[in-house]
Structures are given as structure tokens and as C-alpha cells.
PDB file of C-alpha atoms in Angstrom:
ATOM      1  CA  MET A   1      26.197 -41.597 183.868  1.00 41.00           C
ATOM      2  CA  SER A   2      27.749 -41.273 180.414  1.00 43.00           C
ATOM      3  CA  GLN A   3      29.440 -44.272 178.816  1.00 41.00           C
ATOM      4  CA  PHE A   4      32.538 -42.110 178.726  1.00 42.00           C
ATOM      5  CA  GLU A   5      32.774 -42.620 182.481  1.00 43.00           C
ATOM      6  CA  PRO A   6      33.406 -46.396 182.656  1.00 43.00           C
ATOM      7  CA  ARG A   7      33.590 -48.288 185.912  1.00 42.00           C
ATOM      8  CA  PRO A   8      37.303 -47.949 186.620  1.00 42.00           C
ATOM      9  CA  THR A   9      39.087 -51.020 187.869  1.00 40.00           C
ATOM     10  CA  VAL A  10      42.289 -49.090 188.446  1.00 39.00           C
ATOM     11  CA  VAL A  11      42.746 -45.346 188.742  1.00 41.00           C
ATOM     12  CA  VAL A  12      46.177 -44.152 189.777  1.00 40.00           C
ATOM     13  CA  LYS A  13      47.603 -40.662 189.554  1.00 43.00           C
ATOM     14  CA  SER A  14      51.041 -40.899 188.020  1.00 43.00           C
ATOM     15  CA  ARG A  15      52.731 -38.480 190.390  1.00 53.00           C
ATOM     16  CA  ASP A  16      55.816 -40.677 190.326  1.00 63.00           C
ATOM     17  CA  MET A  17      57.319 -40.267 186.879  1.00 72.00           C
ATOM     18  CA  SER A  18      58.768 -43.796 186.992  1.00 74.00           C
ATOM     19  CA  ARG A  19      55.600 -45.026 185.268  1.00 77.00           C
ATOM     20  CA  CYS A  20      56.292 -42.638 182.383  1.00 80.00           C
ATOM     21  CA  LEU A  21      60.000 -43.393 182.408  1.00 77.00           C
ATOM     22  CA  HIS A  22      59.442 -47.137 182.022  1.00 78.00           C
ATOM     23  CA  CYS A  23      56.381 -46.971 179.777  1.00 82.00           C
ATOM     24  CA  ASP A  24      56.643 -49.514 176.950  1.00 80.00           C
ATOM     25  CA  VAL A  25      55.213 -47.124 174.338  1.00 81.00           C
ATOM     26  CA  ARG A  26      56.833 -43.839 175.329  1.00 79.00           C
ATOM     27  CA  ASP A  27      59.314 -43.964 172.436  1.00 79.00           C
ATOM     28  CA  ARG A  28      56.528 -44.272 169.839  1.00 78.00           C
ATOM     29  CA  SER A  29      53.816 -42.084 171.325  1.00 80.00           C
ATOM     30  CA  VAL A  30      53.408 -38.331 171.627  1.00 81.00           C
ATOM     31  CA  CYS A  31      55.189 -38.554 174.969  1.00 82.00           C
ATOM     32  CA  SER A  32      58.461 -39.133 173.104  1.00 79.00           C
ATOM     33  CA  ALA A  33      58.651 -35.362 172.590  1.00 78.00           C
ATOM     34  CA  MET A  34      59.373 -34.917 176.308  1.00 80.00           C
ATOM     35  CA  ASP A  35      62.964 -35.244 177.471  1.00 82.00           C
ATOM     36  CA  ILE A  36      63.505 -37.489 180.480  1.00 81.00           C
ATOM     37  CA  PRO A  37      64.146 -34.594 182.908  1.00 80.00           C
ATOM     38  CA  ASP A  38      60.781 -33.094 181.881  1.00 81.00           C
ATOM     39  CA  LEU A  39      58.676 -36.244 182.250  1.00 82.00           C
ATOM     40  CA  GLN A  40      57.540 -35.232 185.719  1.00 83.00           C
ATOM     41  CA  HIS A  41      55.469 -32.428 184.162  1.00 82.00           C
ATOM     42  CA  LEU A  42      53.667 -35.005 182.040  1.00 82.00           C
ATOM     43  CA  ALA A  43      53.286 -37.474 184.909  1.00 83.00           C
ATOM     44  CA  ASP A  44      51.644 -34.782 187.020  1.00 86.00           C
ATOM     45  CA  VAL A  45      48.719 -34.469 184.589  1.00 85.00           C
ATOM     46  CA  ALA A  46      48.346 -38.150 183.669  1.00 86.00           C
ATOM     47  CA  MET A  47      45.730 -40.534 185.042  1.00 89.00           C
ATOM     48  CA  HIS A  48      46.492 -44.219 184.576  1.00 89.00           C
ATOM     49  CA  ARG A  49      43.471 -46.448 184.028  1.00 92.00           C
ATOM     50  CA  THR A  50      42.494 -49.926 182.889  1.00 95.00           C
ATOM     51  CA  ILE A  51      39.391 -50.440 180.745  1.00 96.00           C
ATOM     52  CA  GLU A  52      37.582 -53.750 180.581  1.00 97.00           C
ATOM     53  CA  LYS A  53      36.846 -55.461 177.261  1.00 96.00           C
ATOM     54  CA  GLY A  54      33.631 -54.221 175.677  1.00 95.00           C
ATOM     55  CA  ARG A  55      33.564 -50.873 177.485  1.00 96.00           C
ATOM     56  CA  VAL A  56      33.008 -47.668 175.469  1.00 96.00           C
ATOM     57  CA  PHE A  57      35.446 -45.103 176.854  1.00 95.00           C
ATOM     58  CA  ILE A  58      35.006 -42.329 174.280  1.00 94.00           C
ATOM     59  CA  GLU A  59      31.493 -41.496 173.134  1.00 94.00           C
ATOM     60  CA  GLU A  60      30.710 -39.713 169.874  1.00 93.00           C
ATOM     61  CA  GLY A  61      29.073 -36.320 170.427  1.00 91.00           C
ATOM     62  CA  MET A  62      30.097 -36.021 174.083  1.00 93.00           C
ATOM     63  CA  PRO A  63      32.231 -33.050 175.231  1.00 92.00           C
ATOM     64  CA  ALA A  64      35.867 -33.621 174.246  1.00 90.00           C
ATOM     65  CA  THR A  65      37.274 -33.115 177.728  1.00 91.00           C
ATOM     66  CA  ASP A  66      40.208 -35.522 177.597  1.00 92.00           C
ATOM     67  CA  PHE A  67      43.000 -36.968 175.524  1.00 90.00           C
ATOM     68  CA  VAL A  68      43.658 -40.714 175.753  1.00 92.00           C
ATOM     69  CA  ASN A  69      46.986 -42.433 175.117  1.00 91.00           C
ATOM     70  CA  ILE A  70      46.698 -46.215 174.675  1.00 93.00           C
ATOM     71  CA  ILE A  71      49.458 -48.053 176.508  1.00 92.00           C
ATOM     72  CA  ALA A  72      48.351 -51.649 175.869  1.00 92.00           C
ATOM     73  CA  GLY A  73      45.460 -53.375 174.137  1.00 93.00           C
ATOM     74  CA  THR A  74      43.307 -52.508 171.130  1.00 94.00           C
ATOM     75  CA  ALA A  75      40.217 -50.351 170.672  1.00 96.00           C
ATOM     76  CA  LYS A  76      37.866 -49.986 167.754  1.00 96.00           C
ATOM     77  CA  LEU A  77      36.909 -46.500 166.590  1.00 94.00           C
ATOM     78  CA  PHE A  78      33.429 -46.144 165.160  1.00 94.00           C
ATOM     79  CA  LYS A  79      30.655 -43.760 164.220  1.00 91.00           C
ATOM     80  CA  THR A  80      26.952 -44.411 164.659  1.00 89.00           C
ATOM     81  CA  LEU A  81      24.911 -43.904 161.496  1.00 87.00           C
ATOM     82  CA  PRO A  82      21.390 -42.369 161.519  1.00 88.00           C
ATOM     83  CA  ASN A  83      19.854 -45.857 161.226  1.00 87.00           C
ATOM     84  CA  GLY A  84      21.702 -46.956 164.360  1.00 83.00           C
ATOM     85  CA  ARG A  85      24.279 -49.096 162.566  1.00 86.00           C
ATOM     86  CA  GLN A  86      27.941 -48.752 163.478  1.00 86.00           C
ATOM     87  CA  GLN A  87      30.638 -47.982 160.922  1.00 89.00           C
ATOM     88  CA  ILE A  88      34.117 -48.896 162.100  1.00 92.00           C
ATOM     89  CA  MET A  89      36.595 -46.146 161.222  1.00 89.00           C
ATOM     90  CA  GLY A  90      39.726 -47.887 162.422  1.00 90.00           C
ATOM     91  CA  PHE A  91      41.526 -49.721 165.203  1.00 93.00           C
ATOM     92  CA  ALA A  92      43.833 -48.091 167.735  1.00 91.00           C
ATOM     93  CA  GLY A  93      46.552 -49.956 169.591  1.00 89.00           C
ATOM     94  CA  SER A  94      49.449 -49.202 171.888  1.00 88.00           C
ATOM     95  CA  GLY A  95      51.009 -45.817 171.204  1.00 86.00           C
ATOM     96  CA  HIS A  96      47.892 -44.321 169.622  1.00 88.00           C
ATOM     97  CA  PHE A  97      46.765 -40.944 170.946  1.00 87.00           C
ATOM     98  CA  LEU A  98      43.024 -40.310 170.797  1.00 89.00           C
ATOM     99  CA  GLY A  99      40.911 -37.208 171.251  1.00 85.00           C
ATOM    100  CA  LEU A 100      42.459 -34.745 168.817  1.00 79.00           C
ATOM    101  CA  ALA A 101      39.017 -33.361 168.018  1.00 70.00           C
ATOM    102  CA  VAL A 102      38.702 -30.209 165.914  1.00 67.00           C
ATOM    103  CA  SER A 103      35.484 -29.279 167.753  1.00 77.00           C
ATOM    104  CA  GLN A 104      34.268 -29.319 171.322  1.00 86.00           C
ATOM    105  CA  THR A 105      32.830 -32.832 170.990  1.00 90.00           C
ATOM    106  CA  TYR A 106      34.269 -36.215 170.082  1.00 91.00           C
ATOM    107  CA  ALA A 107      33.898 -37.107 166.396  1.00 88.00           C
ATOM    108  CA  PHE A 108      33.806 -40.863 167.037  1.00 91.00           C
ATOM    109  CA  SER A 109      33.309 -43.463 169.751  1.00 94.00           C
ATOM    110  CA  ALA A 110      36.001 -45.827 171.025  1.00 95.00           C
ATOM    111  CA  GLN A 111      35.383 -49.261 172.521  1.00 97.00           C
ATOM    112  CA  ALA A 112      37.860 -51.698 174.031  1.00 97.00           C
ATOM    113  CA  ILE A 113      37.905 -54.940 172.042  1.00 96.00           C
ATOM    114  CA  GLU A 114      40.373 -56.378 174.534  1.00 95.00           C
ATOM    115  CA  PRO A 115      41.422 -55.145 177.990  1.00 96.00           C
ATOM    116  CA  LEU A 116      43.082 -51.739 177.703  1.00 95.00           C
ATOM    117  CA  GLU A 117      45.684 -49.861 179.673  1.00 94.00           C
ATOM    118  CA  ILE A 118      45.513 -46.121 179.037  1.00 94.00           C
ATOM    119  CA  CYS A 119      46.748 -42.774 180.236  1.00 91.00           C
ATOM    120  CA  ARG A 120      44.068 -40.109 180.311  1.00 92.00           C
ATOM    121  CA  PHE A 121      44.944 -36.406 180.150  1.00 90.00           C
ATOM    122  CA  SER A 122      42.589 -33.561 180.968  1.00 90.00           C
ATOM    123  CA  ARG A 123      42.650 -31.117 178.057  1.00 88.00           C
ATOM    124  CA  PRO A 124      43.143 -27.974 180.164  1.00 87.00           C
ATOM    125  CA  LYS A 125      45.976 -29.561 182.139  1.00 88.00           C
ATOM    126  CA  LEU A 126      47.723 -30.911 179.052  1.00 85.00           C
ATOM    127  CA  TYR A 127      47.364 -27.575 177.252  1.00 83.00           C
ATOM    128  CA  HIS A 128      49.195 -26.007 180.173  1.00 84.00           C
ATOM    129  CA  VAL A 129      52.065 -28.469 179.640  1.00 84.00           C
ATOM    130  CA  LEU A 130      52.072 -27.744 175.890  1.00 81.00           C
ATOM    131  CA  HIS A 131      52.467 -24.041 176.587  1.00 80.00           C
ATOM    132  CA  ASP A 132      55.758 -24.740 178.374  1.00 83.00           C
ATOM    133  CA  PHE A 133      56.965 -27.489 176.025  1.00 83.00           C
ATOM    134  CA  PRO A 134      56.453 -26.554 172.350  1.00 83.00           C
ATOM    135  CA  ALA A 135      58.116 -29.793 171.201  1.00 81.00           C
ATOM    136  CA  MET A 136      55.181 -31.695 172.651  1.00 81.00           C
ATOM    137  CA  GLU A 137      52.767 -29.398 170.838  1.00 78.00           C
ATOM    138  CA  ALA A 138      54.614 -30.015 167.566  1.00 79.00           C
ATOM    139  CA  ARG A 139      54.390 -33.772 168.177  1.00 79.00           C
ATOM    140  CA  LEU A 140      50.625 -33.518 168.643  1.00 78.00           C
ATOM    141  CA  LEU A 141      50.349 -31.578 165.384  1.00 76.00           C
ATOM    142  CA  GLU A 142      52.314 -34.321 163.632  1.00 77.00           C
ATOM    143  CA  THR A 143      49.944 -36.906 165.093  1.00 76.00           C
ATOM    144  CA  ALA A 144      46.932 -34.953 163.848  1.00 73.00           C
ATOM    145  CA  CYS A 145      48.466 -34.793 160.355  1.00 73.00           C
ATOM    146  CA  ASN A 146      49.082 -38.539 160.415  1.00 71.00           C
ATOM    147  CA  GLU A 147      45.427 -39.083 161.305  1.00 72.00           C
ATOM    148  CA  LEU A 148      44.427 -37.024 158.260  1.00 66.00           C
ATOM    149  CA  VAL A 149      46.656 -39.152 156.021  1.00 67.00           C
ATOM    150  CA  ALA A 150      45.146 -42.306 157.532  1.00 71.00           C
ATOM    151  CA  ALA A 151      41.654 -41.002 156.809  1.00 70.00           C
ATOM    152  CA  GLN A 152      42.632 -40.347 153.188  1.00 67.00           C
ATOM    153  CA  ASP A 153      44.093 -43.857 152.910  1.00 71.00           C
ATOM    154  CA  GLN A 154      40.836 -45.262 154.255  1.00 71.00           C
ATOM    155  CA  MET A 155      38.877 -43.376 151.572  1.00 69.00           C
ATOM    156  CA  LEU A 156      41.132 -44.905 148.900  1.00 69.00           C
ATOM    157  CA  LEU A 157      40.802 -48.355 150.432  1.00 68.00           C
ATOM    158  CA  LEU A 158      37.002 -48.233 150.425  1.00 71.00           C
ATOM    159  CA  GLY A 159      36.614 -46.468 147.106  1.00 68.00           C
ATOM    160  CA  ARG A 160      39.149 -48.042 144.766  1.00 77.00           C
ATOM    161  CA  LYS A 161      40.729 -51.207 146.103  1.00 85.00           C
ATOM    162  CA  THR A 162      39.614 -54.767 145.423  1.00 90.00           C
ATOM    163  CA  ALA A 163      38.755 -57.181 148.223  1.00 92.00           C
ATOM    164  CA  LEU A 164      42.207 -58.756 148.011  1.00 94.00           C
ATOM    165  CA  GLU A 165      43.908 -55.360 148.119  1.00 92.00           C
ATOM    166  CA  ARG A 166      41.808 -54.308 151.100  1.00 92.00           C
ATOM    167  CA  VAL A 167      42.663 -57.398 153.131  1.00 94.00           C
ATOM    168  CA  ALA A 168      46.346 -57.113 152.180  1.00 92.00           C
ATOM    169  CA  SER A 169      46.366 -53.423 153.145  1.00 90.00           C
ATOM    170  CA  PHE A 170      44.774 -54.229 156.481  1.00 92.00           C
ATOM    171  CA  LEU A 171      47.327 -56.927 157.308  1.00 92.00           C
ATOM    172  CA  ILE A 172      50.308 -54.766 156.319  1.00 88.00           C
ATOM    173  CA  ALA A 173      48.951 -51.818 158.314  1.00 86.00           C
ATOM    174  CA  ARG A 174      48.263 -54.054 161.298  1.00 87.00           C
ATOM    175  CA  GLN A 175      51.824 -55.371 161.259  1.00 85.00           C
ATOM    176  CA  ARG A 176      53.172 -51.818 161.101  1.00 78.00           C
ATOM    177  CA  ASP A 177      50.948 -50.666 163.964  1.00 74.00           C
ATOM    178  CA  VAL A 178      51.790 -53.606 166.194  1.00 66.00           C
ATOM    179  CA  HIS A 179      55.488 -53.950 165.454  1.00 59.00           C
ATOM    180  CA  GLY A 180      56.432 -50.520 164.137  1.00 55.00           C
ATOM    181  CA  TYR A 181      58.315 -51.761 161.087  1.00 47.00           C
ATOM    182  CA  ARG A 182      57.916 -53.936 157.987  1.00 46.00           C
ATOM    183  CA  GLY A 183      60.341 -56.711 158.763  1.00 51.00           C
ATOM    184  CA  PRO A 184      59.321 -60.334 159.288  1.00 53.00           C
ATOM    185  CA  VAL A 185      57.585 -61.249 162.548  1.00 57.00           C
ATOM    186  CA  ASP A 186      56.234 -64.497 163.962  1.00 62.00           C
ATOM    187  CA  SER A 187      52.596 -63.389 164.005  1.00 79.00           C
ATOM    188  CA  ILE A 188      50.215 -60.450 164.156  1.00 87.00           C
ATOM    189  CA  ASP A 189      47.581 -60.372 166.857  1.00 89.00           C
ATOM    190  CA  LEU A 190      44.059 -59.807 165.541  1.00 92.00           C
ATOM    191  CA  PRO A 191      41.833 -59.190 168.579  1.00 93.00           C
ATOM    192  CA  MET A 192      39.047 -57.889 166.349  1.00 94.00           C
ATOM    193  CA  THR A 193      36.418 -60.268 164.976  1.00 93.00           C
ATOM    194  CA  ARG A 194      36.083 -61.139 161.292  1.00 93.00           C
ATOM    195  CA  ALA A 195      32.848 -59.131 161.332  1.00 94.00           C
ATOM    196  CA  GLU A 196      34.691 -56.057 162.625  1.00 95.00           C
ATOM    197  CA  ILE A 197      37.406 -56.459 159.988  1.00 94.00           C
ATOM    198  CA  ALA A 198      34.720 -56.767 157.319  1.00 94.00           C
ATOM    199  CA  ASP A 199      32.926 -53.650 158.572  1.00 92.00           C
ATOM    200  CA  TYR A 200      36.162 -51.664 158.550  1.00 91.00           C
ATOM    201  CA  LEU A 201      37.063 -52.836 155.034  1.00 92.00           C
ATOM    202  CA  GLY A 202      33.565 -52.401 153.606  1.00 89.00           C
ATOM    203  CA  LEU A 203      33.273 -56.110 152.789  1.00 93.00           C
ATOM    204  CA  THR A 204      31.091 -59.007 153.866  1.00 94.00           C
ATOM    205  CA  ILE A 205      32.285 -61.482 156.468  1.00 96.00           C
ATOM    206  CA  GLU A 206      32.193 -64.204 153.815  1.00 97.00           C
ATOM    207  CA  THR A 207      34.469 -62.223 151.499  1.00 96.00           C
ATOM    208  CA  VAL A 208      36.987 -61.569 154.274  1.00 95.00           C
ATOM    209  CA  SER A 209      37.007 -65.220 155.334  1.00 95.00           C
ATOM    210  CA  ARG A 210      37.274 -66.418 151.734  1.00 96.00           C
ATOM    211  CA  THR A 211      40.163 -64.036 150.990  1.00 96.00           C
ATOM    212  CA  ILE A 212      42.065 -65.047 154.125  1.00 95.00           C
ATOM    213  CA  SER A 213      41.524 -68.720 153.287  1.00 95.00           C
ATOM    214  CA  LYS A 214      42.855 -68.129 149.741  1.00 95.00           C
ATOM    215  CA  LEU A 215      45.957 -66.340 151.061  1.00 95.00           C
ATOM    216  CA  LYS A 216      46.556 -69.216 153.450  1.00 95.00           C
ATOM    217  CA  ALA A 217      46.079 -71.867 150.746  1.00 96.00           C
ATOM    218  CA  ASP A 218      48.556 -70.029 148.486  1.00 95.00           C
ATOM    219  CA  GLY A 219      51.168 -69.955 151.243  1.00 94.00           C
ATOM    220  CA  ARG A 220      51.122 -66.168 151.604  1.00 94.00           C
ATOM    221  CA  ILE A 221      50.030 -66.233 155.261  1.00 94.00           C
ATOM    222  CA  ALA A 222      49.555 -68.745 158.066  1.00 93.00           C
ATOM    223  CA  THR A 223      47.031 -68.798 160.885  1.00 90.00           C
ATOM    224  CA  PRO A 224      48.748 -70.115 164.018  1.00 88.00           C
ATOM    225  CA  ALA A 225      45.586 -69.213 165.965  1.00 84.00           C
ATOM    226  CA  ARG A 226      42.175 -67.782 165.142  1.00 81.00           C
ATOM    227  CA  ASP A 227      43.164 -64.430 166.609  1.00 87.00           C
ATOM    228  CA  SER A 228      46.535 -64.157 164.874  1.00 89.00           C
ATOM    229  CA  ILE A 229      48.053 -64.277 161.390  1.00 92.00           C
ATOM    230  CA  ALA A 230      51.646 -64.752 160.280  1.00 91.00           C
ATOM    231  CA  ILE A 231      52.730 -63.084 157.032  1.00 91.00           C
ATOM    232  CA  LEU A 232      54.896 -65.543 155.095  1.00 91.00           C
ATOM    233  CA  ASP A 233      55.332 -63.543 151.877  1.00 91.00           C
ATOM    234  CA  LEU A 234      55.724 -59.922 152.954  1.00 89.00           C
ATOM    235  CA  ALA A 235      56.985 -58.620 149.592  1.00 90.00           C
ATOM    236  CA  TRP A 236      54.070 -60.119 147.678  1.00 93.00           C
ATOM    237  CA  LEU A 237      51.472 -58.937 150.179  1.00 92.00           C
ATOM    238  CA  THR A 238      52.950 -55.429 150.167  1.00 90.00           C
ATOM    239  CA  SER A 239      52.822 -55.387 146.372  1.00 92.00           C
ATOM    240  CA  ILE A 240      49.147 -56.386 146.454  1.00 92.00           C
ATOM    241  CA  ALA A 241      48.389 -53.710 149.041  1.00 87.00           C
ATOM    242  CA  GLU A 242      49.956 -51.147 146.722  1.00 83.00           C
ATOM    243  CA  GLY A 243      47.619 -52.075 143.871  1.00 78.00           C
ATOM    244  CA  ASN A 244      49.368 -54.848 141.961  1.00 75.00           C
ATOM    245  CA  ASP A 245      46.321 -57.108 142.056  1.00 58.00           C
ATOM    246  CA  THR A 246      47.494 -60.467 140.724  1.00 52.00           C
ATOM    247  CA  MET A 247      47.495 -63.892 142.283  1.00 47.00           C
ATOM    248  CA  GLY A 248      50.629 -64.871 140.379  1.00 46.00           C
TER     249      GLY A 248
END
């Protein structure tokens, strides 16, 4: 059995559109393109599922048969290099839509780094919905374009930015992904390990830990728990993320 077919703990067909209607991420996912009266069409092709922590639910190179919309939790996206080492390409949280492959196979793998709640859509069934609802198709195209921009930002982050700028960029992006805006918040959940952050940023674990400790000592961030960070100086951190590399 492929890793793409995890042992499901919950599998429920969403024939009742109330799940879609009351979904916490509907307003910021591709599903937002569907008007409320049309949600039943989307519910009819959706499969609700929970994925346990550590489970790979998309496998690089396997047939791209499904789209996945993350409702809750966080997944890491990675590619496997020829030497067997993983390279983390990004992290996907609630509202992220995965599987927009340009070929017939998945270009990356996805693994739950905390318990996930997802909606899974068969490609043929969702394409049928898109044929009748062009607004949804346009929303998927917008999502694909955003993924391209994110990939370009990642190239800049790895190729040009300093360690401080990389960590700052990661924290700002994480706040935006989790909270959807750049205003102050109590804390940002970081379910990924320091090693996973380091892999994503192209740094060593020691450099990531040292940079976070420096930001904390300077009063720029706080660490209310090991798996969370509070941004105390948003303007300064944003400036650093944009390339103004100074500790002043």
C-alpha cells in the first residue's frame, strides 16, 4: 500500500453541506469562491479525513489523483534528494490547498507534523465542479500563481538573505499564514522542530537557535513555550525581513 493511503481514523463523506458552511477556513481557502447556495456541489465531492502526526499523505512521484485542502494542523512539504536526504520546501497550514501539480504526478511529499484535519477532493470530480463554476477555477489559478510567488521568495531567501533575515522572514510569514494579517498577536504556534526550520531556511540548527536566542535577548520576540513565539517588535522584524539587516 502506498504511503499516500494512510490508515484513516475518520473518513466521512460530506454529503451534508453544513460541514462546508461552518468550516473555519472556508473564507480563506479556495472554497471561498463558492457562494453559499452552491456549497452542496462542493460538499458532494469532498471527503473529510483526519491524519495522524507523522503520516505522509502525499508522496512525491505518485499519481496526482487528488487535491487536499488543509482544515486544521500543519504539514511539511519536502522533496527527497538523490542521496536520500530530505529538503523541506515549505510548511502548509489551515487554508492551504495542495496538489496543484503541473504533471500527472506529485512534485513533492507532504507529512503531518501535527494531527491534521483535511478535505480530500478527487481530481475528476472536482474538475466537474469547476466546469460548472468558473469562479472556483479562477480561484485555483490564483492559488497556483501564489505558489509560484512563494517559490520565488524561497529562492531569494536561500540565495541572498542573511541568517537573521531568513529567520525574520520565516517568523513574519508564519504569522501571516496562521493569523492572516500583520497585526500584533499573542503568539505564533511553531509545531515544526528547530531542525525542520533550519532545513527549510538552509541553515544549521545551531544558527537558528542562536539567532532566536539573540532576538529574544534583544526584546524583539518572546518564547512563551518551546513550540511558540511572540513577536514583540513587529515593525523592526518586518524591516529585517525586507533586507534592512541591522541590529540597531
